[in-house]
PDB file of C-alpha atoms in Angstrom:
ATOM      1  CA  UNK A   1      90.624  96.297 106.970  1.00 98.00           C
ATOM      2  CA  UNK A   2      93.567  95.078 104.966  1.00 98.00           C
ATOM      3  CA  UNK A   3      94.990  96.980 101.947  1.00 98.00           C
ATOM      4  CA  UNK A   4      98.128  96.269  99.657  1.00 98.00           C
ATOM      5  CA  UNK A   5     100.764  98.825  99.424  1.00 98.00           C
ATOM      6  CA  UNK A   6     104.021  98.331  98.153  1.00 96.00           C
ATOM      7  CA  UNK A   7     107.568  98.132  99.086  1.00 96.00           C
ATOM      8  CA  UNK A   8     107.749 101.510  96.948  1.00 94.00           C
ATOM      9  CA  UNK A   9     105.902 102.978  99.546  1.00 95.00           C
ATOM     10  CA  UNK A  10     108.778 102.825 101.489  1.00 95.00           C
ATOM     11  CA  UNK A  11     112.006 102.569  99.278  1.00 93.00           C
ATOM     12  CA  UNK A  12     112.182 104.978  95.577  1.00 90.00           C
ATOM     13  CA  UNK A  13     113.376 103.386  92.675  1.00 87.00           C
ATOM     14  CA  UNK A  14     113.432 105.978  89.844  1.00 90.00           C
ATOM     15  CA  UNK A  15     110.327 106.275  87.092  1.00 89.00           C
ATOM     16  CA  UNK A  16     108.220 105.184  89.826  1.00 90.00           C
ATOM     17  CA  UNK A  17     106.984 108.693  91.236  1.00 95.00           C
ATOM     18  CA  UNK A  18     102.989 108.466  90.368  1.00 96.00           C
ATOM     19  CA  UNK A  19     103.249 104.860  91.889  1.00 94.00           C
ATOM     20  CA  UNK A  20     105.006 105.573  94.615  1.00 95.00           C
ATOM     21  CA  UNK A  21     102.947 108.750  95.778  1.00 97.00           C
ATOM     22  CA  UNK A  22     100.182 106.304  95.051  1.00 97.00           C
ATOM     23  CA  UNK A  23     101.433 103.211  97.857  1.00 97.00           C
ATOM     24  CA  UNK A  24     102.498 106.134 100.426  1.00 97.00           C
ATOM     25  CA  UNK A  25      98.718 107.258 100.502  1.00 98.00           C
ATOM     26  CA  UNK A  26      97.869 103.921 100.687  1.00 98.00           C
ATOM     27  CA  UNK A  27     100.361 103.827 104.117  1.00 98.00           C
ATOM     28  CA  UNK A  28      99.107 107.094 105.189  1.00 98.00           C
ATOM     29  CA  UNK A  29      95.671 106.449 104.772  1.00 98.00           C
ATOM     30  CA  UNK A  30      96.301 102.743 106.656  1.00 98.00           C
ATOM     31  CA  UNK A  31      97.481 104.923 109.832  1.00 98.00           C
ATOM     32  CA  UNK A  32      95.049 107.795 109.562  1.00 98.00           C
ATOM     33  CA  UNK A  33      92.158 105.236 109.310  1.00 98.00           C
ATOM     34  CA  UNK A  34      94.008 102.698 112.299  1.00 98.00           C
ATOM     35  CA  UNK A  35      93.424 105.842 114.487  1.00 98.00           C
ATOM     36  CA  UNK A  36      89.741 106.905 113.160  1.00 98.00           C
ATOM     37  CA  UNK A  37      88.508 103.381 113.933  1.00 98.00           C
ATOM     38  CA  UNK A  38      90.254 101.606 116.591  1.00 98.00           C
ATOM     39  CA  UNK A  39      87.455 102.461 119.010  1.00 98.00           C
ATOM     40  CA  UNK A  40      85.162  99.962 117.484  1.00 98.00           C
ATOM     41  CA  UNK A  41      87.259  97.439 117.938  1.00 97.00           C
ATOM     42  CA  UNK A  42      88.068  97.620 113.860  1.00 98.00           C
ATOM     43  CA  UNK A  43      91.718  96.979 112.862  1.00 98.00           C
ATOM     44  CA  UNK A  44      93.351  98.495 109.900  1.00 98.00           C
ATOM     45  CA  UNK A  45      96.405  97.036 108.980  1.00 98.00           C
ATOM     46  CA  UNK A  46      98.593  96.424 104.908  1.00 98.00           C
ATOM     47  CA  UNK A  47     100.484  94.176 103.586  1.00 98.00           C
ATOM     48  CA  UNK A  48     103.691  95.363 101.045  1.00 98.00           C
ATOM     49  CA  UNK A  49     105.063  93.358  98.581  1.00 97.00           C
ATOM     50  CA  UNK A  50     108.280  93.454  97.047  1.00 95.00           C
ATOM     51  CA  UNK A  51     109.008  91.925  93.470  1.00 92.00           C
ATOM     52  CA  UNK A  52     106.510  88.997  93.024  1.00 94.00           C
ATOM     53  CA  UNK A  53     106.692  86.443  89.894  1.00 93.00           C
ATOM     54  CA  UNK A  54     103.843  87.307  88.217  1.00 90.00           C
ATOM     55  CA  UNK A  55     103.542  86.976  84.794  1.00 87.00           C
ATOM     56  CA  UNK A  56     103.564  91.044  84.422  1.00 80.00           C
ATOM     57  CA  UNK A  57     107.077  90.785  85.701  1.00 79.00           C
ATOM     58  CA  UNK A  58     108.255  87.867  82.903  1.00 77.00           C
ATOM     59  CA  UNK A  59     106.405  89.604  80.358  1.00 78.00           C
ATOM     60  CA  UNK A  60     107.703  93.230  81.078  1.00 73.00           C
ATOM     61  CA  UNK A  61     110.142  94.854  78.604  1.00 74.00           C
ATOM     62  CA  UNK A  62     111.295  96.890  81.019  1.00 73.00           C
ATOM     63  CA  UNK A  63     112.880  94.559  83.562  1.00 73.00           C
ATOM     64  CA  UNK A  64     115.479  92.187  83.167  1.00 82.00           C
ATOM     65  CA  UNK A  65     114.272  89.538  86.214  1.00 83.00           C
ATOM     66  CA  UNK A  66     118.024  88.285  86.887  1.00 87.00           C
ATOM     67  CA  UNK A  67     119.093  91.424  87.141  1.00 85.00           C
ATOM     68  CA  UNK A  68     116.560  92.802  89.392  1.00 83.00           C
ATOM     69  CA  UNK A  69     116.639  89.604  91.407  1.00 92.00           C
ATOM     70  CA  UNK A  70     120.597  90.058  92.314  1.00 93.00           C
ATOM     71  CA  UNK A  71     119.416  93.242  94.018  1.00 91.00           C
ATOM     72  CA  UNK A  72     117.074  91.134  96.604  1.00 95.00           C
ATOM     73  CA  UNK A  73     118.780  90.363  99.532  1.00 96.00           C
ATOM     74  CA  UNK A  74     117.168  86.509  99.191  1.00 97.00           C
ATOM     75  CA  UNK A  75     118.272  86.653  95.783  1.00 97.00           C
ATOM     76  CA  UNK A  76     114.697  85.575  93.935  1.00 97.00           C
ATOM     77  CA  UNK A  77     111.109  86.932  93.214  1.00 96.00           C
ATOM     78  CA  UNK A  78     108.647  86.272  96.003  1.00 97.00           C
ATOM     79  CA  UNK A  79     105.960  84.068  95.468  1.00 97.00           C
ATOM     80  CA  UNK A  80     101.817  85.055  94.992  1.00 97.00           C
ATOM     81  CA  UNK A  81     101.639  82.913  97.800  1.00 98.00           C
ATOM     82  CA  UNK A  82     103.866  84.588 100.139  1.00 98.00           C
ATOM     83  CA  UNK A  83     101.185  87.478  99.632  1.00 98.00           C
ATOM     84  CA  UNK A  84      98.547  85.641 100.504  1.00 98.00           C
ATOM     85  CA  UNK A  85      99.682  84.081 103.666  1.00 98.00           C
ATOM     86  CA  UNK A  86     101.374  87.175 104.669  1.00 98.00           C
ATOM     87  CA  UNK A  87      97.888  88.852 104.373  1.00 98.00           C
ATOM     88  CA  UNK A  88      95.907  86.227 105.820  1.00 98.00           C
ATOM     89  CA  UNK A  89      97.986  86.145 109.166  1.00 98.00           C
ATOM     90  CA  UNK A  90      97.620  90.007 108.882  1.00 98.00           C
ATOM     91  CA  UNK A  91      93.707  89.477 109.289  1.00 98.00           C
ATOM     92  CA  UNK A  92      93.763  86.658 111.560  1.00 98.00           C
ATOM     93  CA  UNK A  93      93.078  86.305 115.625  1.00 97.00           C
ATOM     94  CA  UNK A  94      97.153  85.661 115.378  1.00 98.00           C
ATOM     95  CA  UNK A  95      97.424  89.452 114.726  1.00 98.00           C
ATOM     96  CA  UNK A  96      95.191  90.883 117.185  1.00 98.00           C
ATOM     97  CA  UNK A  97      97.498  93.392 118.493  1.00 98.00           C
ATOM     98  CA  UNK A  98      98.652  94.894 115.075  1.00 98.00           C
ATOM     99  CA  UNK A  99      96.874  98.150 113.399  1.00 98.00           C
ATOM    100  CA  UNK A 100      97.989 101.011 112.361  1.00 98.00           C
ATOM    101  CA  UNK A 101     100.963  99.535 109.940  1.00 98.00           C
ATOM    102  CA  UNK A 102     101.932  97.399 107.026  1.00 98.00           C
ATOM    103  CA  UNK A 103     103.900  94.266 106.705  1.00 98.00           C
ATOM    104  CA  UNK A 104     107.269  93.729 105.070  1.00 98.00           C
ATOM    105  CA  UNK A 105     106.739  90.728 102.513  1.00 98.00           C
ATOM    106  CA  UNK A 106     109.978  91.919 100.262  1.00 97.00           C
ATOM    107  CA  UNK A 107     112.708  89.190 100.241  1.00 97.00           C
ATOM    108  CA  UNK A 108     114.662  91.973 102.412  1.00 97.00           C
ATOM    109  CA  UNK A 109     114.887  94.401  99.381  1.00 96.00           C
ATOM    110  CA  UNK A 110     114.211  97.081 102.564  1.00 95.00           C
ATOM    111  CA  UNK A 111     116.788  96.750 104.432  1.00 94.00           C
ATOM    112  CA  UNK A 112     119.993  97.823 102.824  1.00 73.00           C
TER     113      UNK A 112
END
């Protein structure tokens, strides 16, 4: 079972409460469930993104995208791409030893 949460899960950027609250249940439910269902051989297991280049983000009033992008350790948006193959290893044979937790996918907007 994979399910998206959010780098807000993790870090709080201000405005964001609702969401936020929102992504952490996602987190908590991802361990609860890990725990619940393990037993059947069922993994449960999410994937976070940071700032992706949609075209939400270009279109958004709210955020200027060179601005936000200086605060990203890697110094750019991430790519839908980097989603997907960050979720499909998640759900592959390759990850056969991972529930119970989500995956980073954030440019490093985490770690400082």
């Amino acid at each position: 079972i994979l399910s998206t949460a959010s780098v807000q899960s993790l870090v709080g950027i201000a405005g964001y409460a609702a969401y936020q609250a929102a992504k952490g249940g996602v987190m908590a439910f991802t361990r609860a469930l890990a725990l619940e269902v393990v037993g059947d051989n069922i993994r449960v297991v999410a994937v976070l993104p940071g700032a992706i280049d949609t075209p939400a983000v270009r279109i958004s009033q709210d955020i200027d995208v060179s601005q936000f992008e200086a605060t990203i350790p890697m110094k750019r948006l991430g790519r839908p791409e980097e989603i997907a193959n960050a979720a499909l290893f998640l759900v592959s044979d390759e990850a056969s030893y991972i529930t119970g937790t989500g995956l980073l996918v954030d440019g490093g907007y985490a770690v400082p």
